[in-house]
Structures are given as structure tokens and as C-alpha cells.
């Protein structure tokens, strides 16, 4: 957990953050998983209300791209977001934290921030693609592996290298994790 006095602030992502976001991505993902800056900018422009950064004394140190989506849909690696009117699910697409802050709770704080926003806005669920052996991190936050019955979604999942897996969780109603102390 982050020491309180040194905790980065979480704020909406801005266009001016893009270079720093690209640098954090490069430090966290292998080249085969890095997404182009123009795609990231298009995502920010499409879903700016659900894209956030963590910032500390040294600048942007983490980010999370997300957007309103639909259950069972997967954004392919390197693709723009498909924003749907009336969507009731928050799709978390890309989370990364600079290595200098690994293990300090920044990733969890970014996720908690957006899930609280999604719950407040009435989203029923959240989903994501777990990559780089991160399923344990997501399971600790209430996500569970889920089967994709749509061939297009399975094809999109296959664009991620390694053992990527689709995961989802309820935000409201039965099955929603209870808040912890």
C-alpha cells in the first residue's frame, strides 16, 4: 500500500499526458504489446471521462484507459474503442504503473477510482482482458474468468500475446463484491 504522504494523485488523463503515458507503457509492456500513441490519443478523445493517470512528484507514474462497453465484447490489441450509447459495463483496457512504484498500491488505486466512478454512474459490471500473468491481481479485485461465446470476441482476445484471459465482475446487485474496511 502507498504511504499516505507520498501517494500519487489520481486525476483525469489529459492530452498533454500522452508522452508520459507512452513512456510508462514502454517500461511495462514488451514491444509486441505496446500500442501506438495515435491510438491512445483516439481512445482519450473517445472516452476521456474514463481515462485516468496517477501523478506524483516526478510526473505521470501510472495510467488506466477504460470506456463504457458491453459484456462479452473485447477491444483488440491496438484498436480504437467502440463506444456504445447506453452501455452499462465499464471495460478496463490498459493499466500500467511505472516500475519505480510497483508494489505501492498505485494500480489498485487507479482501478478503485474508476470502479467507484462506474458504480456511481450505475454501471452494472466491469470487464477486462488479463495479460502478463495478472489474473491474481484482478481476482483480488473481484474479477473472475469468463467464457466468451462470441467468435469476434474470441478473435479479439487472440490478438493479445501469451495467456490472455477475459475477466468480469459485477459492480451492483447480486455478485458485487462487498466493500472492505
mmCIF file of C-alpha atoms in Angstrom:
data_model
loop_
_atom_site.group_PDB
_atom_site.id
_atom_site.type_symbol
_atom_site.label_atom_id
_atom_site.label_comp_id
_atom_site.label_asym_id
_atom_site.label_seq_id
_atom_site.Cartn_x
_atom_site.Cartn_y
_atom_site.Cartn_z
ATOM 1 C CA UNK A 1 0.000 0.000 0.000
ATOM 2 C CA UNK A 2 1.230 3.508 -0.772
ATOM 3 C CA UNK A 3 2.437 5.644 2.132
ATOM 4 C CA UNK A 4 -0.202 8.358 2.516
ATOM 5 C CA UNK A 5 2.173 11.342 2.371
ATOM 6 C CA UNK A 6 3.760 10.107 -0.856
ATOM 7 C CA UNK A 7 0.613 8.819 -2.549
ATOM 8 C CA UNK A 8 0.247 9.905 -6.164
ATOM 9 C CA UNK A 9 -2.901 11.789 -7.009
ATOM 10 C CA UNK A 10 -5.340 10.255 -9.458
ATOM 11 C CA UNK A 11 -6.823 12.630 -11.993
ATOM 12 C CA UNK A 12 -8.374 12.615 -15.456
ATOM 13 C CA UNK A 13 -5.914 11.973 -18.254
ATOM 14 C CA UNK A 14 -5.135 14.964 -20.466
ATOM 15 C CA UNK A 15 -3.764 15.201 -23.962
ATOM 16 C CA UNK A 16 -0.546 16.690 -22.517
ATOM 17 C CA UNK A 17 -0.004 13.428 -20.561
ATOM 18 C CA UNK A 18 0.341 11.295 -23.687
ATOM 19 C CA UNK A 19 4.162 11.311 -23.926
ATOM 20 C CA UNK A 20 4.470 10.273 -20.277
ATOM 21 C CA UNK A 21 1.799 7.576 -20.730
ATOM 22 C CA UNK A 22 3.724 6.168 -23.711
ATOM 23 C CA UNK A 23 6.890 6.090 -21.557
ATOM 24 C CA UNK A 24 5.121 4.204 -18.755
ATOM 25 C CA UNK A 25 3.720 1.754 -21.315
ATOM 26 C CA UNK A 26 7.202 1.145 -22.772
ATOM 27 C CA UNK A 27 8.557 0.402 -19.293
ATOM 28 C CA UNK A 28 5.778 -2.101 -18.550
ATOM 29 C CA UNK A 29 4.992 -3.977 -21.745
ATOM 30 C CA UNK A 30 7.092 -5.848 -24.309
ATOM 31 C CA UNK A 31 7.155 -4.298 -27.800
ATOM 32 C CA UNK A 32 4.552 -6.825 -29.031
ATOM 33 C CA UNK A 33 2.025 -5.349 -26.585
ATOM 34 C CA UNK A 34 2.782 -1.657 -26.957
ATOM 35 C CA UNK A 35 0.047 0.391 -28.576
ATOM 36 C CA UNK A 36 0.691 3.408 -30.777
ATOM 37 C CA UNK A 37 0.393 6.950 -29.424
ATOM 38 C CA UNK A 38 -2.225 7.934 -32.053
ATOM 39 C CA UNK A 39 -4.442 5.034 -30.904
ATOM 40 C CA UNK A 40 -4.022 6.121 -27.287
ATOM 41 C CA UNK A 41 -4.958 9.675 -28.234
ATOM 42 C CA UNK A 42 -8.050 8.459 -30.101
ATOM 43 C CA UNK A 43 -9.069 6.492 -27.003
ATOM 44 C CA UNK A 44 -8.617 9.514 -24.782
ATOM 45 C CA UNK A 45 -10.696 11.629 -27.144
ATOM 46 C CA UNK A 46 -13.428 8.967 -27.310
ATOM 47 C CA UNK A 47 -13.597 8.136 -23.593
ATOM 48 C CA UNK A 48 -11.871 10.928 -21.688
ATOM 49 C CA UNK A 49 -14.224 10.613 -18.711
ATOM 50 C CA UNK A 50 -12.912 7.106 -18.013
ATOM 51 C CA UNK A 51 -9.193 7.508 -18.693
ATOM 52 C CA UNK A 52 -7.086 8.451 -15.670
ATOM 53 C CA UNK A 53 -3.465 8.885 -14.617
ATOM 54 C CA UNK A 54 -1.608 8.691 -11.340
ATOM 55 C CA UNK A 55 0.815 11.556 -10.843
ATOM 56 C CA UNK A 56 3.491 12.030 -8.195
ATOM 57 C CA UNK A 57 6.369 14.464 -7.667
ATOM 58 C CA UNK A 58 8.144 13.099 -10.761
ATOM 59 C CA UNK A 59 5.099 13.289 -13.068
ATOM 60 C CA UNK A 60 2.756 10.691 -14.533
ATOM 61 C CA UNK A 61 3.585 7.344 -12.949
ATOM 62 C CA UNK A 62 0.612 5.230 -13.990
ATOM 63 C CA UNK A 63 -2.495 5.194 -16.141
ATOM 64 C CA UNK A 64 -5.718 3.350 -16.837
ATOM 65 C CA UNK A 65 -7.644 3.532 -20.114
ATOM 66 C CA UNK A 66 -11.281 2.427 -19.840
ATOM 67 C CA UNK A 67 -14.570 3.006 -21.628
ATOM 68 C CA UNK A 68 -18.282 2.194 -21.456
ATOM 69 C CA UNK A 69 -18.786 -1.099 -23.246
ATOM 70 C CA UNK A 70 -20.930 -4.182 -23.403
ATOM 71 C CA UNK A 71 -20.442 -7.582 -21.750
ATOM 72 C CA UNK A 72 -18.666 -10.120 -23.908
ATOM 73 C CA UNK A 73 -17.021 -7.557 -26.185
ATOM 74 C CA UNK A 74 -13.219 -7.327 -26.328
ATOM 75 C CA UNK A 75 -11.179 -4.493 -27.802
ATOM 76 C CA UNK A 76 -8.383 -5.988 -29.907
ATOM 77 C CA UNK A 77 -4.829 -5.002 -29.077
ATOM 78 C CA UNK A 78 -4.045 -1.772 -30.925
ATOM 79 C CA UNK A 79 -7.655 -0.948 -31.823
ATOM 80 C CA UNK A 80 -9.691 2.140 -31.024
ATOM 81 C CA UNK A 81 -12.537 1.979 -28.536
ATOM 82 C CA UNK A 82 -16.049 1.174 -29.758
ATOM 83 C CA UNK A 83 -18.171 3.439 -27.545
ATOM 84 C CA UNK A 84 -21.833 2.474 -27.353
ATOM 85 C CA UNK A 85 -24.625 4.777 -26.210
ATOM 86 C CA UNK A 86 -26.391 3.379 -23.174
ATOM 87 C CA UNK A 87 -23.598 0.933 -22.285
ATOM 88 C CA UNK A 88 -23.843 -0.383 -18.716
ATOM 89 C CA UNK A 89 -20.426 -2.002 -18.337
ATOM 90 C CA UNK A 90 -17.011 -0.418 -17.782
ATOM 91 C CA UNK A 91 -14.319 -2.091 -19.872
ATOM 92 C CA UNK A 92 -10.821 -1.635 -18.419
ATOM 93 C CA UNK A 93 -8.480 -1.811 -21.373
ATOM 94 C CA UNK A 94 -4.971 -0.854 -20.296
ATOM 95 C CA UNK A 95 -3.442 -0.421 -16.846
ATOM 96 C CA UNK A 96 0.241 0.279 -16.259
ATOM 97 C CA UNK A 97 2.353 1.666 -13.418
ATOM 98 C CA UNK A 98 5.963 2.818 -13.695
ATOM 99 C CA UNK A 99 8.325 0.172 -12.273
ATOM 100 C CA UNK A 100 9.629 2.607 -9.641
ATOM 101 C CA UNK A 101 6.201 2.426 -7.955
ATOM 102 C CA UNK A 102 5.427 -1.282 -8.324
ATOM 103 C CA UNK A 103 4.069 -2.755 -5.118
ATOM 104 C CA UNK A 104 2.949 0.585 -3.693
ATOM 105 C CA UNK A 105 -0.780 0.261 -4.422
ATOM 106 C CA UNK A 106 -0.910 2.623 -7.391
ATOM 107 C CA UNK A 107 -2.522 0.070 -9.743
ATOM 108 C CA UNK A 108 -5.154 -0.810 -7.149
ATOM 109 C CA UNK A 109 -5.867 2.870 -6.519
ATOM 110 C CA UNK A 110 -6.359 3.544 -10.248
ATOM 111 C CA UNK A 111 -8.761 0.596 -10.524
ATOM 112 C CA UNK A 112 -10.652 1.531 -7.346
ATOM 113 C CA UNK A 113 -11.037 5.099 -8.600
ATOM 114 C CA UNK A 114 -12.650 4.046 -11.884
ATOM 115 C CA UNK A 115 -14.799 1.318 -10.323
ATOM 116 C CA UNK A 116 -16.180 3.827 -7.819
ATOM 117 C CA UNK A 117 -16.954 6.189 -10.701
ATOM 118 C CA UNK A 118 -18.609 3.365 -12.658
ATOM 119 C CA UNK A 119 -20.717 2.308 -9.667
ATOM 120 C CA UNK A 120 -21.788 5.905 -9.034
ATOM 121 C CA UNK A 121 -22.844 6.171 -12.681
ATOM 122 C CA UNK A 122 -24.939 2.999 -12.409
ATOM 123 C CA UNK A 123 -22.768 0.629 -14.416
ATOM 124 C CA UNK A 124 -23.800 -2.953 -13.646
ATOM 125 C CA UNK A 125 -20.467 -4.636 -14.345
ATOM 126 C CA UNK A 126 -16.858 -4.312 -15.423
ATOM 127 C CA UNK A 127 -14.723 -6.470 -17.690
ATOM 128 C CA UNK A 128 -11.154 -6.637 -18.959
ATOM 129 C CA UNK A 129 -8.511 -8.783 -20.579
ATOM 130 C CA UNK A 130 -5.905 -10.001 -18.108
ATOM 131 C CA UNK A 131 -2.382 -10.119 -19.592
ATOM 132 C CA UNK A 132 1.139 -10.822 -18.361
ATOM 133 C CA UNK A 133 0.019 -13.212 -15.599
ATOM 134 C CA UNK A 134 -2.068 -10.505 -13.899
ATOM 135 C CA UNK A 135 -5.120 -12.703 -13.183
ATOM 136 C CA UNK A 136 -4.258 -12.851 -9.465
ATOM 137 C CA UNK A 137 -4.279 -9.051 -9.239
ATOM 138 C CA UNK A 138 -7.699 -8.914 -10.905
ATOM 139 C CA UNK A 139 -9.125 -11.815 -8.887
ATOM 140 C CA UNK A 140 -8.209 -9.930 -5.696
ATOM 141 C CA UNK A 141 -10.406 -7.092 -7.016
ATOM 142 C CA UNK A 142 -13.450 -9.275 -7.592
ATOM 143 C CA UNK A 143 -12.920 -10.269 -11.239
ATOM 144 C CA UNK A 144 -13.446 -13.847 -12.402
ATOM 145 C CA UNK A 145 -12.524 -15.592 -15.649
ATOM 146 C CA UNK A 146 -15.446 -15.625 -18.063
ATOM 147 C CA UNK A 147 -16.160 -17.544 -21.239
ATOM 148 C CA UNK A 148 -16.537 -15.605 -24.469
ATOM 149 C CA UNK A 149 -19.245 -17.136 -26.647
ATOM 150 C CA UNK A 150 -18.909 -14.629 -29.490
ATOM 151 C CA UNK A 151 -16.416 -15.644 -32.228
ATOM 152 C CA UNK A 152 -15.466 -11.979 -32.839
ATOM 153 C CA UNK A 153 -14.655 -11.519 -29.131
ATOM 154 C CA UNK A 154 -12.548 -14.698 -29.079
ATOM 155 C CA UNK A 155 -10.695 -13.446 -32.180
ATOM 156 C CA UNK A 156 -10.073 -10.102 -30.450
ATOM 157 C CA UNK A 157 -8.769 -11.927 -27.368
ATOM 158 C CA UNK A 158 -6.342 -13.809 -29.624
ATOM 159 C CA UNK A 159 -4.682 -10.507 -30.604
ATOM 160 C CA UNK A 160 -3.031 -10.458 -27.156
ATOM 161 C CA UNK A 161 0.173 -12.462 -26.782
ATOM 162 C CA UNK A 162 0.581 -15.051 -24.057
ATOM 163 C CA UNK A 163 -2.140 -16.397 -21.834
ATOM 164 C CA UNK A 164 -4.606 -13.514 -22.040
ATOM 165 C CA UNK A 165 -7.981 -14.158 -20.439
ATOM 166 C CA UNK A 166 -11.303 -12.331 -20.373
ATOM 167 C CA UNK A 167 -12.497 -11.491 -16.855
ATOM 168 C CA UNK A 168 -15.562 -9.738 -15.471
ATOM 169 C CA UNK A 169 -17.169 -8.711 -12.193
ATOM 170 C CA UNK A 170 -20.482 -7.292 -11.006
ATOM 171 C CA UNK A 171 -20.489 -3.719 -9.713
ATOM 172 C CA UNK A 172 -24.063 -3.592 -8.446
ATOM 173 C CA UNK A 173 -26.624 -6.134 -7.358
ATOM 174 C CA UNK A 174 -26.059 -9.825 -6.569
ATOM 175 C CA UNK A 175 -22.474 -10.918 -7.046
ATOM 176 C CA UNK A 176 -20.983 -7.476 -6.471
ATOM 177 C CA UNK A 177 -18.056 -7.661 -4.029
ATOM 178 C CA UNK A 178 -18.732 -6.051 -0.686
ATOM 179 C CA UNK A 179 -16.528 -3.103 0.262
ATOM 180 C CA UNK A 180 -13.693 -3.980 2.627
ATOM 181 C CA UNK A 181 -12.502 -1.969 5.623
#
